[in-house]
mmCIF file of C-alpha atoms and ligand atoms in Angstrom:
data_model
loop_
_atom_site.group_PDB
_atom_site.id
_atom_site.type_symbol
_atom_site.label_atom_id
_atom_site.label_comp_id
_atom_site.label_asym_id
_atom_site.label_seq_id
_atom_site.Cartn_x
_atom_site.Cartn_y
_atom_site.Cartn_z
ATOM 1 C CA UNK A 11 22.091 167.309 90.419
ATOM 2 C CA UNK A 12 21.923 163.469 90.336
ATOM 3 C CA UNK A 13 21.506 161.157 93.660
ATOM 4 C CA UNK A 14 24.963 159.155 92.330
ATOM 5 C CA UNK A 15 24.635 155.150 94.165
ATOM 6 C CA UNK A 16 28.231 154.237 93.866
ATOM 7 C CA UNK A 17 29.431 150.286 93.650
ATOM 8 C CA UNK A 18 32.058 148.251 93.204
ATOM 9 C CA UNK A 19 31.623 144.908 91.156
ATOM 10 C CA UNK A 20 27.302 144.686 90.228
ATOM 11 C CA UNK A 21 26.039 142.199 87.334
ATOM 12 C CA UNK A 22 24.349 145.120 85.651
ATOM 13 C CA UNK A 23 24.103 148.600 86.780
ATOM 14 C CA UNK A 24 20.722 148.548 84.363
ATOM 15 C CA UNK A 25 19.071 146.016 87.266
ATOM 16 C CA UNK A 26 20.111 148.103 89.985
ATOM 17 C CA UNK A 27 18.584 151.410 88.768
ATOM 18 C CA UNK A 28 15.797 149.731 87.979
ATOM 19 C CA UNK A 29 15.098 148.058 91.474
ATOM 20 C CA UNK A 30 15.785 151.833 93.008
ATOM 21 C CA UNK A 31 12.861 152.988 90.844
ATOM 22 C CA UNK A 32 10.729 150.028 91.433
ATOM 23 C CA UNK A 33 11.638 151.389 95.273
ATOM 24 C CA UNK A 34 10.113 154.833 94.765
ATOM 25 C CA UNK A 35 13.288 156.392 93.790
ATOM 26 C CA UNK A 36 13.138 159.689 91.189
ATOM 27 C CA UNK A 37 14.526 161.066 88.240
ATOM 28 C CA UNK A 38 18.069 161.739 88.493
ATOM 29 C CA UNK A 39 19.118 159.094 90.451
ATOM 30 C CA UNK A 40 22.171 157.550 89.004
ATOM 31 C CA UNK A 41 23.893 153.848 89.778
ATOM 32 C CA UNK A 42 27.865 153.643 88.566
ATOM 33 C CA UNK A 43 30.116 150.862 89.604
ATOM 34 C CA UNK A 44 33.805 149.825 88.919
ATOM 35 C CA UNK A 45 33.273 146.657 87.012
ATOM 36 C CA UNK A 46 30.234 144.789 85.267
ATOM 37 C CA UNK A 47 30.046 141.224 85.516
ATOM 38 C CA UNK A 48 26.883 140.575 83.078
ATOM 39 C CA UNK A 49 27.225 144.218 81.748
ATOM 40 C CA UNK A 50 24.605 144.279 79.054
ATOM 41 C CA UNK A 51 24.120 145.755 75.815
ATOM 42 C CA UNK A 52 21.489 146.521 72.716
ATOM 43 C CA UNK A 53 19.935 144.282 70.955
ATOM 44 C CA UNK A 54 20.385 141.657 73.398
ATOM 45 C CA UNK A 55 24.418 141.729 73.247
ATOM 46 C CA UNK A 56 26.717 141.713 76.389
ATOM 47 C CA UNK A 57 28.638 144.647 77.242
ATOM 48 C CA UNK A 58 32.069 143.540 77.873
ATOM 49 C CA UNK A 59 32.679 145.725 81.597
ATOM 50 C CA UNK A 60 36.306 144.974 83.204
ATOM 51 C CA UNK A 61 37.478 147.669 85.613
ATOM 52 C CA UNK A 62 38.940 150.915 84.109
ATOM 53 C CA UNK A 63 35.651 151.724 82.037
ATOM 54 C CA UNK A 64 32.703 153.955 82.848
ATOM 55 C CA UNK A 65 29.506 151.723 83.589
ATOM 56 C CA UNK A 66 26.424 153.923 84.912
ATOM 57 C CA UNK A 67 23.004 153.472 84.338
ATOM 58 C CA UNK A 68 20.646 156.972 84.874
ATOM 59 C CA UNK A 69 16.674 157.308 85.425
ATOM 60 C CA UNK A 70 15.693 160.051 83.384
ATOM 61 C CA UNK A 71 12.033 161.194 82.310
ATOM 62 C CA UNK A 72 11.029 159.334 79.312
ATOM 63 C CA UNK A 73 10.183 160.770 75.988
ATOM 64 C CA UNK A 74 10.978 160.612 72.005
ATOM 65 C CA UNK A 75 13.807 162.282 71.973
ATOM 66 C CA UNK A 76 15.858 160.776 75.391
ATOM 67 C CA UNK A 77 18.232 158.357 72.654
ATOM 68 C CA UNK A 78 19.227 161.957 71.113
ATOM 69 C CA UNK A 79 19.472 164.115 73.886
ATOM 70 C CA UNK A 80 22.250 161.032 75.769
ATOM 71 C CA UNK A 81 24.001 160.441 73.165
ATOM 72 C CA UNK A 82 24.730 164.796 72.407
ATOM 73 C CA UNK A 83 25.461 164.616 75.922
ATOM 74 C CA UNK A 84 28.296 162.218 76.099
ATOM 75 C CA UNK A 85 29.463 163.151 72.387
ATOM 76 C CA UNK A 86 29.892 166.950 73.609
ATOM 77 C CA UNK A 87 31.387 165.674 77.309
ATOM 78 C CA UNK A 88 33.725 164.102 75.511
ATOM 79 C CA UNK A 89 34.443 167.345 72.881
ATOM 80 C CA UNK A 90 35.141 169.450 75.523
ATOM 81 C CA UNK A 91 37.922 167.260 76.731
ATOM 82 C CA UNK A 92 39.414 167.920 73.541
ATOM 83 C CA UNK A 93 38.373 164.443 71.942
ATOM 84 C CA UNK A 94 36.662 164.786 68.725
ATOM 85 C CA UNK A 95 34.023 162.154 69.375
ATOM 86 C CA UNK A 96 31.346 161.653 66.842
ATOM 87 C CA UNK A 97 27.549 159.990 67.137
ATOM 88 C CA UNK A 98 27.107 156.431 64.519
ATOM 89 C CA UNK A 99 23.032 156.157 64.612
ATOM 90 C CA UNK A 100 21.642 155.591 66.791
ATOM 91 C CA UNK A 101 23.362 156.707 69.512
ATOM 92 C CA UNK A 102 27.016 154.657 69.282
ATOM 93 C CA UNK A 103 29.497 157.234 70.306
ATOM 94 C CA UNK A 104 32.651 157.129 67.690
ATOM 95 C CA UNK A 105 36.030 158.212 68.082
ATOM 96 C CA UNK A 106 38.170 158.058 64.385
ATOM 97 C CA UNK A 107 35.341 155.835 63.539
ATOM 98 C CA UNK A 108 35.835 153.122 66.304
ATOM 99 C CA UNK A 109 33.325 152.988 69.261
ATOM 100 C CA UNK A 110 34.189 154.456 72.462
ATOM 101 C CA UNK A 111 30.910 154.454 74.436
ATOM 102 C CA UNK A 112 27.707 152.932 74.186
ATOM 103 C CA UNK A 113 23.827 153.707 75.219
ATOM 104 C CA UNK A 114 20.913 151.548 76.390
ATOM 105 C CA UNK A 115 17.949 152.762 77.251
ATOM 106 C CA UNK A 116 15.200 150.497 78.433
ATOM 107 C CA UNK A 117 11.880 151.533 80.282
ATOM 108 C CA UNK A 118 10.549 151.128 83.524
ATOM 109 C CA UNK A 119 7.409 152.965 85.334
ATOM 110 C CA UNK A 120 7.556 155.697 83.204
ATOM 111 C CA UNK A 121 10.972 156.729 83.436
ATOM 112 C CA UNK A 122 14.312 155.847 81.030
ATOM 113 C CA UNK A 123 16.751 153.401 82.264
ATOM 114 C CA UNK A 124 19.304 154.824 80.586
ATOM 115 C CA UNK A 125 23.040 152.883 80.649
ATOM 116 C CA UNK A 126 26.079 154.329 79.003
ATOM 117 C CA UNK A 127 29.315 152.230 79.397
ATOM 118 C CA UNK A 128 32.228 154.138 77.976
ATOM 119 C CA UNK A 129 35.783 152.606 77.709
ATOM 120 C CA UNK A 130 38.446 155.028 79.193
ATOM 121 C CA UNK A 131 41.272 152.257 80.139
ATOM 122 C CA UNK A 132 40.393 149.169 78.609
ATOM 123 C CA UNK A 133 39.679 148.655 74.868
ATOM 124 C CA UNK A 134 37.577 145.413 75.236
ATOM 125 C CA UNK A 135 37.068 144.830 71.328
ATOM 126 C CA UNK A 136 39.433 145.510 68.261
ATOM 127 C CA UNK A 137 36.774 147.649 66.974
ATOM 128 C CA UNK A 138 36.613 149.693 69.657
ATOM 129 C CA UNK A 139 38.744 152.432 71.452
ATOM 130 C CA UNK A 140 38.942 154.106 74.570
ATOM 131 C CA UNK A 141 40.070 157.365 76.210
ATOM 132 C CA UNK A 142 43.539 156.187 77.070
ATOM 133 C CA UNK A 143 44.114 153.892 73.314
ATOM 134 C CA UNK A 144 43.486 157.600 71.257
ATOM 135 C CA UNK A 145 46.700 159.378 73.862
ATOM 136 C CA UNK A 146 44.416 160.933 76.429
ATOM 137 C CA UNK A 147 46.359 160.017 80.014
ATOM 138 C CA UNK A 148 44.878 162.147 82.648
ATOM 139 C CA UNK A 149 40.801 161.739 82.519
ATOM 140 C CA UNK A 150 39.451 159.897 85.458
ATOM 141 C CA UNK A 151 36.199 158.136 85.462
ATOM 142 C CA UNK A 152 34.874 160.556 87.829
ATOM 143 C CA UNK A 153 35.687 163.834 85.617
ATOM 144 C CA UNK A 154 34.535 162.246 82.358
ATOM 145 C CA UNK A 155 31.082 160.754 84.565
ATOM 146 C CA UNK A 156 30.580 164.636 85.776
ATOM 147 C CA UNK A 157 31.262 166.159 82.188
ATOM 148 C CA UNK A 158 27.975 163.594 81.258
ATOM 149 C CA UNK A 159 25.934 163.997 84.066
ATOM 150 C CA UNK A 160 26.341 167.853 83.424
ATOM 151 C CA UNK A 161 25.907 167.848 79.504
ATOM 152 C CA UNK A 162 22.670 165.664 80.840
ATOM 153 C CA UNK A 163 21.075 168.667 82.740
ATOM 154 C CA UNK A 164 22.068 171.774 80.343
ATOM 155 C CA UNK A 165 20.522 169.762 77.113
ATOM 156 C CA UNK A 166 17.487 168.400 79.792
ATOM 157 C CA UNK A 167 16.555 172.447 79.135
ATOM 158 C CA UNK A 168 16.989 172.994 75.464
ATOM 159 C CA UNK A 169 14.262 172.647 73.212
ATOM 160 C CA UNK A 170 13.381 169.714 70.639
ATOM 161 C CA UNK A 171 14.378 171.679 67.683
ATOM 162 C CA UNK A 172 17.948 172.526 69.240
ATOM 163 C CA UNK A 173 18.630 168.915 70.261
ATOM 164 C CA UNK A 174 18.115 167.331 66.703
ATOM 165 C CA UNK A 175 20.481 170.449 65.752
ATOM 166 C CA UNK A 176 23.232 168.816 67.831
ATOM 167 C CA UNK A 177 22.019 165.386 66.772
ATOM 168 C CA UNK A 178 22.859 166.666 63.141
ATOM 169 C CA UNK A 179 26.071 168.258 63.808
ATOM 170 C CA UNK A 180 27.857 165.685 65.661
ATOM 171 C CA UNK A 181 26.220 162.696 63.242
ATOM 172 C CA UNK A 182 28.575 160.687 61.728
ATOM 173 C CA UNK A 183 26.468 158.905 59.986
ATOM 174 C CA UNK A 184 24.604 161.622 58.042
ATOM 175 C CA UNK A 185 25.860 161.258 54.112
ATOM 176 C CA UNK A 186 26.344 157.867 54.485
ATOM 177 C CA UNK A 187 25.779 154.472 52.468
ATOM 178 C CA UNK A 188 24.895 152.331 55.314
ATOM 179 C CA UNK A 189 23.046 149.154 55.855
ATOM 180 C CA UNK A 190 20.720 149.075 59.153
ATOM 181 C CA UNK A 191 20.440 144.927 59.736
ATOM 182 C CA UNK A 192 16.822 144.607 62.277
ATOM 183 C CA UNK A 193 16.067 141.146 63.847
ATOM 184 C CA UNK A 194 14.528 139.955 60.232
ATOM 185 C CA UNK A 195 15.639 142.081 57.165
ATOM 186 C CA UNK A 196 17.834 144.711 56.524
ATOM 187 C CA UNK A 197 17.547 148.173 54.498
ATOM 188 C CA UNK A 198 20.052 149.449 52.697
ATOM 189 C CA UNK A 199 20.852 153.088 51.015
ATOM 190 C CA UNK A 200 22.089 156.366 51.617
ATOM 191 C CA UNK A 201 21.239 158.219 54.970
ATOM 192 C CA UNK A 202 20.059 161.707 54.472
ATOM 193 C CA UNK A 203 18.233 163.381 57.663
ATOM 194 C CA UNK A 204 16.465 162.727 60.616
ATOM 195 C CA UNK A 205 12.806 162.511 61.515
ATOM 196 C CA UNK A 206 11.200 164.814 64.738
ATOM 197 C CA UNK A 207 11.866 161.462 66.941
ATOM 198 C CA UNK A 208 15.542 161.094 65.420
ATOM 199 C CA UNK A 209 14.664 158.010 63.601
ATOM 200 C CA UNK A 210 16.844 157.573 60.450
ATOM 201 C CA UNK A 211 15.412 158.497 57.033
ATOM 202 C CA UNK A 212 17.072 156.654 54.042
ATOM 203 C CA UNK A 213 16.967 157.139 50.472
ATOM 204 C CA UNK A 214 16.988 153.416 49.468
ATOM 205 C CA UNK A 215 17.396 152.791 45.170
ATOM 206 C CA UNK A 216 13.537 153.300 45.162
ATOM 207 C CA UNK A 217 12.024 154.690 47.811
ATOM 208 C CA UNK A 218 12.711 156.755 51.385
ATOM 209 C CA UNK A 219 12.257 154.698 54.286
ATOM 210 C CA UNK A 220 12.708 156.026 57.902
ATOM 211 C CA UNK A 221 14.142 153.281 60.398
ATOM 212 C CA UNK A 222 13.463 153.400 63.789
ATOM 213 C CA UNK A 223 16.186 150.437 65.570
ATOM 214 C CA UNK A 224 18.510 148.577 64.336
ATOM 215 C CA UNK A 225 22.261 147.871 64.170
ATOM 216 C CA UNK A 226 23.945 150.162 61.620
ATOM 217 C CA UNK A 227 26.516 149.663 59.448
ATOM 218 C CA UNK A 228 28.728 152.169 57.870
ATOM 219 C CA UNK A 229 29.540 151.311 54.191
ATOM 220 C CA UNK A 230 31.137 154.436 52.925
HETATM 221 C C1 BTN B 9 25.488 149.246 73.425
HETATM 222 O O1 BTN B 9 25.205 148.094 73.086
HETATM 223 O O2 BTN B 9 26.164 149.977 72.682
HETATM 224 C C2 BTN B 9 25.013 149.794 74.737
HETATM 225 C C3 BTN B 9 25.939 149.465 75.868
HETATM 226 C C4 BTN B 9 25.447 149.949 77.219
HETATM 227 C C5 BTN B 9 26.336 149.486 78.354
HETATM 228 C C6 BTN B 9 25.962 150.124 79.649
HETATM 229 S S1 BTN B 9 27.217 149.944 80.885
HETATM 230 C C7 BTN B 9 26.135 150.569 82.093
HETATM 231 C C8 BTN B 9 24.780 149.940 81.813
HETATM 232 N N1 BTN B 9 24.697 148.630 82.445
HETATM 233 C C9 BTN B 9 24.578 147.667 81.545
HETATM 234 O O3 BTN B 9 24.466 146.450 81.809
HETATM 235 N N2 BTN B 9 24.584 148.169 80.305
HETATM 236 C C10 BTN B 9 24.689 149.611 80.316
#
């Protein structure tokens, strides 16, 4: 069960959670408001947040595998609304290969700040989608939050071994050529697995290299 702070119009729903844990407040709290007005995103981008998406931010204990076990959550949320979402490395969620949801996870006094904004009625970029753009009409923000939070809780139980499973299952980046571009070089090759801490192991034209961040690109 999560402690669920609801709001209206916040800057980022990251700084709120994070002031509630700076307060004393636990592991499953959860902060979710209506619009974002300095929404933020990875790698130091801005997370485009007009009313109509989902914009919550979780504290969740911390450890390697967190980045998996979120983005199974919301990728298997979403399947069993019928939509066949997909997870792009690290943890972009992908519907027919355009985003639909994003995660952020940033720490604070031992616990993940986890933020996943998720586009149901708006589709802020051209590369992106959202629950109503793929023909989905009746999910509300509140069902689709609850299908998360839940997902959340049942995978919080599962072991290691059976998260990477999922990771591996829903991946749609597994088989690729991509080209992961980090704040000063890039790597480039085919993806072929996962490490224990779902980092990304490539087979690059002469060598394997396993990537840890970093923005990834789907060639083929
Ligand atoms: C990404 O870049 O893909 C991650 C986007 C994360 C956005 C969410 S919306 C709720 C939370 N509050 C923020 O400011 N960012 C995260």
């Amino acid at each position: 069960m999560f402690d669920i702070h609801r709001y209206d119009t916040v800057d980022s729903t990251q700084e709120i959670a994070k002031k509630l844990v700076e307060n004393g407040a636990l592991e499953h709290t959860a902060v979710v408001a209506y619009e974002q007005k300095r929404g933020r995103g990875r790698l130091e981008r801005s997370w485009i947040s007009p009313a109509g998406g989902l914009y919550i931010s979780l504290v969740l204990k911390e450890h390697d595998l967190l980045p998996v076990l979120v983005a199974v959550a919301v990728a298997k949320a979403l399947r069993n609304m019928g939509i066949q979402a997909t997870i792009k490395w690290p943890n972009d969620i992908l519907v027919s290969g355009k985003k639909i949801a994003g995660i952020l996870i940033e720490l604070d006094l031992g616990y993940g700040i986890v933020g996943i904004g998720l586009n149901i009625t708006e589709t802020p970029l051209a590369s992106a989608t959202s629950i109503m753009a793929i023909g989905e009409q009746n999910v509300t923000r509140d069902t689709v939050m609850n299908a998360i939070l839940d997902q959340i809780v049942l995978l919080e139980n599962e072991g290691d071994d059976r998260l990477l499973w999922h990771f591996w299952n829903l991946s749609d980046t597994l088989g690729r050529t991509v080209r992961i571009e980090r704040l000063h070089d890039s790597v480039e090759g085919v993806a072929v697995n996962f490490d224990a801490r779902g980092a990304l192991i490539i087979e690059t034209e002469d060598a394997m290299t396993t990537v840890t961040y970093g923005d990834c690109i789907h060639l083929e």
